[in-house]
mmCIF file of C-alpha atoms in Angstrom:
data_model
loop_
_atom_site.group_PDB
_atom_site.id
_atom_site.type_symbol
_atom_site.label_atom_id
_atom_site.label_comp_id
_atom_site.label_asym_id
_atom_site.label_seq_id
_atom_site.Cartn_x
_atom_site.Cartn_y
_atom_site.Cartn_z
ATOM 1 C CA ARG A 1 29.815 1.278 9.155
ATOM 2 C CA GLU A 2 33.583 1.769 9.461
ATOM 3 C CA LEU A 3 33.152 2.871 13.068
ATOM 4 C CA LEU A 4 31.009 -0.195 13.759
ATOM 5 C CA LYS A 5 33.844 -2.390 12.500
ATOM 6 C CA LEU A 6 36.085 -0.782 15.116
ATOM 7 C CA GLY A 7 33.670 -1.787 17.870
ATOM 8 C CA HIS A 8 32.013 1.582 18.496
ATOM 9 C CA ASP A 9 28.329 2.010 19.306
ATOM 10 C CA VAL A 10 27.245 4.231 16.423
ATOM 11 C CA ARG A 11 23.999 6.187 16.537
ATOM 12 C CA ILE A 12 22.684 8.547 13.868
ATOM 13 C CA MET A 13 20.295 11.346 14.805
ATOM 14 C CA ALA A 14 18.176 13.493 12.546
ATOM 15 C CA ALA A 15 19.391 17.083 12.444
ATOM 16 C CA GLY A 16 15.924 18.308 13.378
ATOM 17 C CA PHE A 17 16.169 16.511 16.725
ATOM 18 C CA VAL A 18 19.540 18.109 17.545
ATOM 19 C CA ARG A 19 18.738 21.677 16.493
ATOM 20 C CA PRO A 20 16.603 22.574 19.574
ATOM 21 C CA PHE A 21 19.555 21.782 21.867
ATOM 22 C CA ARG A 22 21.903 24.251 20.190
ATOM 23 C CA LYS A 23 22.323 27.199 22.530
ATOM 24 C CA SER A 24 22.490 29.862 19.857
ATOM 25 C CA VAL A 25 20.389 29.751 16.730
ATOM 26 C CA ALA A 26 22.459 32.490 15.097
ATOM 27 C CA ALA A 27 25.890 31.146 16.055
ATOM 28 C CA LYS A 28 26.109 27.810 14.267
ATOM 29 C CA ASN A 29 29.617 26.411 14.513
ATOM 30 C CA ASP A 30 31.321 23.120 15.216
ATOM 31 C CA ALA A 31 31.611 23.745 18.950
ATOM 32 C CA ASN A 32 27.914 24.571 19.393
ATOM 33 C CA ASP A 33 26.906 21.646 17.180
ATOM 34 C CA ALA A 34 29.081 19.199 19.148
ATOM 35 C CA GLU A 35 27.642 20.411 22.443
ATOM 36 C CA ALA A 36 24.096 20.097 21.106
ATOM 37 C CA ILE A 37 24.777 16.560 19.872
ATOM 38 C CA CYS A 38 26.168 15.527 23.264
ATOM 39 C CA THR A 39 23.082 16.960 24.975
ATOM 40 C CA ALA A 40 20.611 15.426 22.529
ATOM 41 C CA VAL A 41 22.089 11.915 22.610
ATOM 42 C CA ARG A 42 21.531 11.710 26.389
ATOM 43 C CA GLN A 43 17.786 12.306 26.098
ATOM 44 C CA ALA A 44 15.790 9.289 27.234
ATOM 45 C CA ASN A 45 13.227 9.569 24.435
ATOM 46 C CA MET A 46 15.649 10.306 21.595
ATOM 47 C CA ARG A 47 15.032 8.427 18.346
ATOM 48 C CA PHE A 48 17.893 7.279 16.148
ATOM 49 C CA VAL A 49 18.309 6.450 12.465
ATOM 50 C CA THR A 50 19.328 2.883 11.675
ATOM 51 C CA VAL A 51 22.568 2.384 9.777
ATOM 52 C CA LYS A 52 21.832 0.885 6.360
ATOM 53 C CA THR A 53 23.806 -1.968 4.877
ATOM 54 C CA VAL A 54 25.806 -1.653 1.667
ATOM 55 C CA GLU A 55 23.196 -3.746 -0.156
ATOM 56 C CA GLN A 56 20.374 -1.482 1.000
ATOM 57 C CA GLN A 57 22.247 1.598 -0.159
ATOM 58 C CA ALA A 58 22.890 -0.041 -3.525
ATOM 59 C CA TRP A 59 19.212 -0.876 -4.093
ATOM 60 C CA LEU A 60 18.120 2.594 -2.982
ATOM 61 C CA SER A 61 20.676 4.060 -5.391
ATOM 62 C CA LEU A 62 19.016 2.130 -8.218
ATOM 63 C CA HIS A 63 15.673 3.633 -7.179
ATOM 64 C CA ARG A 64 17.222 7.119 -7.232
ATOM 65 C CA ILE A 65 18.761 6.513 -10.657
ATOM 66 C CA ARG A 66 15.404 5.350 -11.992
ATOM 67 C CA GLN A 67 13.658 8.411 -10.590
ATOM 68 C CA GLY A 68 16.319 10.641 -12.148
ATOM 69 C CA PHE A 69 15.816 8.991 -15.548
ATOM 70 C CA ILE A 70 12.054 9.554 -15.286
ATOM 71 C CA GLU A 71 12.526 13.241 -14.463
ATOM 72 C CA GLU A 72 15.040 13.617 -17.294
ATOM 73 C CA ARG A 73 12.656 11.902 -19.720
ATOM 74 C CA THR A 74 9.829 14.266 -18.736
ATOM 75 C CA ALA A 75 12.075 17.293 -19.173
ATOM 76 C CA THR A 76 13.306 16.088 -22.570
ATOM 77 C CA ILE A 77 9.790 15.367 -23.823
ATOM 78 C CA ASN A 78 8.597 18.804 -22.713
ATOM 79 C CA ARG A 79 11.570 20.428 -24.438
ATOM 80 C CA LEU A 80 10.888 18.492 -27.623
ATOM 81 C CA ARG A 81 7.158 19.285 -27.571
ATOM 82 C CA GLY A 82 7.848 22.956 -26.924
ATOM 83 C CA LEU A 83 10.252 23.258 -29.850
ATOM 84 C CA LEU A 84 7.867 21.458 -32.204
ATOM 85 C CA ALA A 85 4.959 23.631 -31.076
ATOM 86 C CA GLU A 86 6.857 26.746 -32.164
ATOM 87 C CA PHE A 87 6.643 25.400 -35.711
ATOM 88 C CA GLY A 88 2.962 24.478 -35.428
ATOM 89 C CA LEU A 89 3.426 20.773 -34.663
ATOM 90 C CA VAL A 90 1.462 19.780 -31.543
ATOM 91 C CA VAL A 91 2.534 16.469 -29.996
ATOM 92 C CA PRO A 92 0.709 14.630 -27.154
ATOM 93 C CA GLN A 93 2.269 14.656 -23.702
ATOM 94 C CA SER A 94 2.819 11.053 -22.655
ATOM 95 C CA PRO A 95 5.934 9.113 -23.764
ATOM 96 C CA LEU A 96 3.833 6.437 -25.476
ATOM 97 C CA ALA A 97 1.778 9.047 -27.333
ATOM 98 C CA LEU A 98 4.983 10.773 -28.420
ATOM 99 C CA GLN A 99 6.381 7.550 -29.898
ATOM 100 C CA ARG A 100 3.150 6.935 -31.797
ATOM 101 C CA ALA A 101 2.920 10.496 -33.093
ATOM 102 C CA TRP A 102 6.569 10.747 -34.096
ATOM 103 C CA LEU A 103 6.183 8.423 -37.079
ATOM 104 C CA THR A 104 3.274 10.472 -38.413
ATOM 105 C CA ILE A 105 4.920 13.889 -38.026
ATOM 106 C CA THR A 106 8.332 12.962 -39.446
ATOM 107 C CA ALA A 107 7.381 14.225 -42.893
ATOM 108 C CA ALA A 108 5.949 17.412 -41.432
ATOM 109 C CA VAL A 109 9.145 17.999 -39.464
ATOM 110 C CA GLU A 110 11.243 17.685 -42.605
ATOM 111 C CA GLN A 111 8.950 20.150 -44.388
ATOM 112 C CA LEU A 112 8.359 22.785 -41.680
ATOM 113 C CA VAL A 113 11.510 22.700 -39.523
ATOM 114 C CA PRO A 114 14.801 24.127 -40.814
ATOM 115 C CA GLY A 115 17.481 21.564 -41.567
ATOM 116 C CA ASN A 116 19.936 22.781 -38.932
ATOM 117 C CA LEU A 117 17.309 22.046 -36.238
ATOM 118 C CA GLN A 118 15.980 18.738 -37.532
ATOM 119 C CA ARG A 119 19.081 16.766 -36.530
ATOM 120 C CA PHE A 120 18.932 17.976 -32.941
ATOM 121 C CA LEU A 121 15.206 17.249 -32.694
ATOM 122 C CA ASN A 122 15.953 13.715 -33.837
ATOM 123 C CA ASP A 123 18.695 13.536 -31.199
ATOM 124 C CA LEU A 124 16.208 14.596 -28.515
ATOM 125 C CA HIS A 125 13.782 11.914 -29.657
ATOM 126 C CA ALA A 126 16.548 9.297 -29.644
ATOM 127 C CA HIS A 127 17.542 10.432 -26.138
ATOM 128 C CA VAL A 128 13.968 9.853 -24.943
ATOM 129 C CA HIS A 129 14.097 6.338 -26.388
ATOM 130 C CA THR A 130 17.425 5.664 -24.634
ATOM 131 C CA LEU A 131 16.015 6.869 -21.315
ATOM 132 C CA GLU A 132 12.999 4.581 -21.694
ATOM 133 C CA GLN A 133 15.286 1.621 -22.292
ATOM 134 C CA ASN A 134 17.253 2.475 -19.134
ATOM 135 C CA ILE A 135 14.036 2.801 -17.111
ATOM 136 C CA ASP A 136 12.800 -0.574 -18.387
ATOM 137 C CA ALA A 137 16.128 -2.194 -17.459
ATOM 138 C CA LEU A 138 15.930 -0.749 -13.946
ATOM 139 C CA ASP A 139 12.315 -1.897 -13.610
ATOM 140 C CA ARG A 140 13.389 -5.450 -14.416
ATOM 141 C CA GLU A 141 16.283 -5.246 -11.957
ATOM 142 C CA LEU A 142 14.092 -3.951 -9.124
ATOM 143 C CA ALA A 143 11.363 -6.480 -9.919
ATOM 144 C CA GLY A 144 13.961 -9.237 -9.604
ATOM 145 C CA HIS A 145 15.030 -7.827 -6.240
ATOM 146 C CA ALA A 146 11.439 -7.905 -4.978
ATOM 147 C CA LYS A 147 10.921 -11.419 -6.340
ATOM 148 C CA ASN A 148 13.993 -12.804 -4.596
ATOM 149 C CA ASN A 149 13.315 -11.137 -1.233
ATOM 150 C CA ALA A 150 10.974 -12.962 1.161
ATOM 151 C CA ALA A 151 9.819 -9.791 2.938
ATOM 152 C CA ALA A 152 9.097 -8.060 -0.368
ATOM 153 C CA GLN A 153 7.076 -11.060 -1.542
ATOM 154 C CA ARG A 154 4.916 -10.861 1.578
ATOM 155 C CA MET A 155 4.239 -7.168 0.893
ATOM 156 C CA SER A 156 3.365 -7.815 -2.747
ATOM 157 C CA GLU A 157 0.393 -9.903 -1.638
ATOM 158 C CA MET A 158 -1.431 -6.641 -0.815
ATOM 159 C CA THR A 159 -3.393 -4.908 -3.551
ATOM 160 C CA GLY A 160 -1.602 -1.641 -4.347
ATOM 161 C CA ILE A 161 1.874 -2.785 -3.274
ATOM 162 C CA GLY A 162 3.841 -3.694 -6.365
ATOM 163 C CA ALA A 163 7.407 -4.812 -6.894
ATOM 164 C CA LEU A 164 8.734 -1.237 -6.952
ATOM 165 C CA THR A 165 7.162 -0.284 -3.615
ATOM 166 C CA ALA A 166 8.130 -3.575 -1.983
ATOM 167 C CA SER A 167 11.726 -3.230 -3.149
ATOM 168 C CA ALA A 168 11.930 0.354 -1.872
ATOM 169 C CA ALA A 169 10.431 -0.617 1.495
ATOM 170 C CA VAL A 170 12.851 -3.458 2.245
ATOM 171 C CA ALA A 171 15.771 -1.293 1.118
ATOM 172 C CA SER A 172 14.671 1.638 3.297
ATOM 173 C CA VAL A 173 13.865 -0.206 6.539
ATOM 174 C CA SER A 174 16.826 -1.949 8.160
ATOM 175 C CA HIS A 175 15.108 -3.046 11.372
ATOM 176 C CA ALA A 176 11.359 -2.576 11.641
ATOM 177 C CA ARG A 177 11.580 -2.981 15.414
ATOM 178 C CA ASP A 178 13.380 0.369 15.560
ATOM 179 C CA TYR A 179 9.867 1.818 15.230
ATOM 180 C CA ARG A 180 7.660 1.244 18.256
ATOM 181 C CA ASN A 181 4.567 0.562 16.151
ATOM 182 C CA GLY A 182 3.061 0.987 12.717
ATOM 183 C CA ARG A 183 1.930 4.526 13.412
ATOM 184 C CA GLN A 184 5.483 5.637 14.131
ATOM 185 C CA PHE A 185 6.603 4.103 10.833
ATOM 186 C CA ALA A 186 3.770 5.897 9.001
ATOM 187 C CA ALA A 187 4.788 9.144 10.755
ATOM 188 C CA SER A 188 8.343 8.689 9.479
ATOM 189 C CA LEU A 189 6.894 8.770 5.958
ATOM 190 C CA GLY A 190 4.849 11.934 6.590
ATOM 191 C CA ILE A 191 1.392 10.390 6.011
ATOM 192 C CA VAL A 192 -0.093 11.141 9.425
ATOM 193 C CA PRO A 193 -2.079 14.312 10.285
ATOM 194 C CA ARG A 194 -0.200 17.368 11.471
ATOM 195 C CA GLN A 195 -1.294 18.150 15.019
ATOM 196 C CA CYS A 196 -1.783 21.566 16.569
ATOM 197 C CA SER A 197 -3.492 20.433 19.778
ATOM 198 C CA SER A 198 -3.583 22.303 23.069
ATOM 199 C CA GLY A 199 -5.655 22.405 26.238
ATOM 200 C CA GLY A 200 -7.136 18.971 25.637
ATOM 201 C CA LYS A 201 -8.509 20.015 22.239
ATOM 202 C CA ARG A 202 -7.381 17.978 19.246
ATOM 203 C CA ARG A 203 -6.719 19.961 16.077
ATOM 204 C CA LEU A 204 -5.641 17.834 13.133
ATOM 205 C CA GLY A 205 -4.554 19.299 9.824
ATOM 206 C CA GLY A 206 -3.191 17.866 6.612
ATOM 207 C CA ILE A 207 -0.413 15.306 6.462
ATOM 208 C CA THR A 208 3.048 16.416 7.604
ATOM 209 C CA HIS A 209 4.925 15.602 4.338
ATOM 210 C CA ARG A 210 7.994 14.801 6.450
ATOM 211 C CA GLY A 211 10.364 11.877 6.138
ATOM 212 C CA ASP A 212 10.916 9.672 3.103
ATOM 213 C CA ALA A 213 9.172 11.465 0.240
ATOM 214 C CA TYR A 214 9.989 8.745 -2.303
ATOM 215 C CA LEU A 215 8.418 5.886 -0.376
ATOM 216 C CA ARG A 216 5.455 8.096 0.545
ATOM 217 C CA THR A 217 4.874 8.839 -3.147
ATOM 218 C CA LEU A 218 4.960 5.140 -4.038
ATOM 219 C CA LEU A 219 2.469 4.301 -1.298
ATOM 220 C CA ILE A 220 0.044 7.012 -2.435
ATOM 221 C CA GLN A 221 0.336 5.885 -6.050
ATOM 222 C CA GLY A 222 -0.329 2.314 -4.942
ATOM 223 C CA ALA A 223 -3.321 3.544 -2.952
ATOM 224 C CA ARG A 224 -4.925 4.677 -6.215
ATOM 225 C CA SER A 225 -4.678 1.135 -7.533
ATOM 226 C CA ALA A 226 -6.109 -0.318 -4.308
ATOM 227 C CA LEU A 227 -9.002 2.150 -4.384
ATOM 228 C CA GLN A 228 -9.901 1.424 -8.010
ATOM 229 C CA SER A 229 -9.672 -2.311 -7.382
ATOM 230 C CA ALA A 230 -11.976 -2.072 -4.360
ATOM 231 C CA LEU A 231 -14.536 -0.006 -6.283
ATOM 232 C CA ARG A 232 -14.553 -2.420 -9.241
ATOM 233 C CA ARG A 233 -14.893 -5.515 -7.083
ATOM 234 C CA ALA A 234 -18.360 -6.873 -6.375
ATOM 235 C CA PRO A 235 -19.511 -6.369 -2.761
ATOM 236 C CA THR A 236 -19.816 -10.127 -2.289
ATOM 237 C CA LYS A 237 -16.091 -10.530 -3.084
ATOM 238 C CA HIS A 238 -14.821 -7.817 -0.741
ATOM 239 C CA ASP A 239 -12.199 -8.643 1.868
ATOM 240 C CA ARG A 240 -12.128 -6.589 5.062
ATOM 241 C CA LEU A 241 -9.616 -4.067 3.692
ATOM 242 C CA SER A 242 -11.559 -3.538 0.457
ATOM 243 C CA ALA A 243 -14.838 -3.141 2.356
ATOM 244 C CA TRP A 244 -13.193 -0.547 4.583
ATOM 245 C CA ILE A 245 -11.908 1.345 1.529
ATOM 246 C CA VAL A 246 -15.347 1.428 -0.115
ATOM 247 C CA GLN A 247 -17.166 2.742 2.948
ATOM 248 C CA LEU A 248 -14.380 5.277 3.571
ATOM 249 C CA VAL A 249 -14.437 6.786 0.078
ATOM 250 C CA HIS A 250 -18.186 7.376 0.362
ATOM 251 C CA ARG A 251 -17.704 9.024 3.743
ATOM 252 C CA VAL A 252 -14.631 11.267 3.340
ATOM 253 C CA GLY A 253 -14.048 11.523 -0.413
ATOM 254 C CA TYR A 254 -11.420 10.412 -2.910
ATOM 255 C CA HIS A 255 -8.260 12.274 -1.849
ATOM 256 C CA LYS A 256 -8.551 11.682 1.896
ATOM 257 C CA THR A 257 -9.187 8.019 1.182
ATOM 258 C CA LEU A 258 -5.932 7.784 -0.766
ATOM 259 C CA ILE A 259 -3.966 9.097 2.208
ATOM 260 C CA ALA A 260 -5.831 6.769 4.586
ATOM 261 C CA ILE A 261 -5.035 3.769 2.364
ATOM 262 C CA ALA A 262 -1.353 4.763 2.156
ATOM 263 C CA ASN A 263 -1.301 5.086 5.949
ATOM 264 C CA LYS A 264 -2.949 1.693 6.334
ATOM 265 C CA HIS A 265 -0.488 0.096 3.909
ATOM 266 C CA ALA A 266 2.453 1.615 5.806
ATOM 267 C CA ARG A 267 1.206 0.131 9.073
ATOM 268 C CA ILE A 268 0.679 -3.278 7.481
ATOM 269 C CA ILE A 269 4.185 -3.143 5.972
ATOM 270 C CA TRP A 270 5.610 -2.462 9.428
ATOM 271 C CA ALA A 271 3.694 -5.424 10.865
ATOM 272 C CA LEU A 272 4.911 -7.742 8.100
ATOM 273 C CA LEU A 273 8.528 -6.658 8.572
ATOM 274 C CA ALA A 274 8.504 -6.563 12.367
ATOM 275 C CA ARG A 275 6.696 -9.846 12.939
ATOM 276 C CA GLY A 276 7.774 -11.807 9.867
ATOM 277 C CA GLN A 277 4.192 -12.763 9.100
ATOM 278 C CA SER A 278 2.353 -13.088 5.789
ATOM 279 C CA PHE A 279 -0.494 -10.822 4.760
ATOM 280 C CA GLN A 280 -3.839 -12.354 5.750
ATOM 281 C CA ARG A 281 -6.687 -11.353 3.433
ATOM 282 C CA GLU A 282 -9.717 -11.812 5.671
ATOM 283 C CA ALA A 283 -13.190 -11.945 4.166
ATOM 284 C CA ALA A 284 -15.539 -9.056 4.898
ATOM 285 C CA PRO A 285 -18.389 -9.796 7.322
ATOM 286 C CA ALA A 286 -21.774 -10.390 5.723
ATOM 287 C CA ALA A 287 -24.012 -7.323 5.533
#
């Protein structure tokens, strides 16, 4: 961004696209890297990474902080459950179940756990509560971001795309037109099949798992919601997307359907961002 202010034409390339142009794989140094960058940037089909704005980086940082709090909460709960289990006190796994069980086992903790350990167990429990408060505050902040952003509101009209996913999408994609089409955007998230094709024979494997792992995870989690909603809905109330989901899950199974829904959602998100249109929920054709 500082170089852009000085009038330079700044382009960011993924390291994986530059690596094949380095002359020596073993000799990685600044000179070889600079030469490889100069060679790679002149390629006609080179793809570049869009420079994010300060606001986008700030919102993505909030997403990273929230994810860190969730991981820390899981680790703290597991540590607390493990220590209690050594004294014969078994506590459920989920945060909500832990809060409910804590009131009932307080007397047992005072009776079975030595006094020098009780205070630190209480501190661990209080730390879990503090982390949950921080996560709730971040959820409200990110929900407000999605509510006040027109593009995020258009995404939220889809079943399975909530405020968290919409906020992450608008913060991650600076210019949707930097991707040629929806498939290229889905490929950047790693939810397209890995190809090993040769001699005119197509060999497709599992998804590539490349690109933005966080946004890919949110899309797959949202796909679970879209799948359950489509299965619960009466056939007469199906829109075209829900009808497609239902016939797909019966044909390829649960897990492949989740990936297909996430891929479909990624392509729709690209279309909404690139064209500035609203999501059109078309009715399914009559059987």
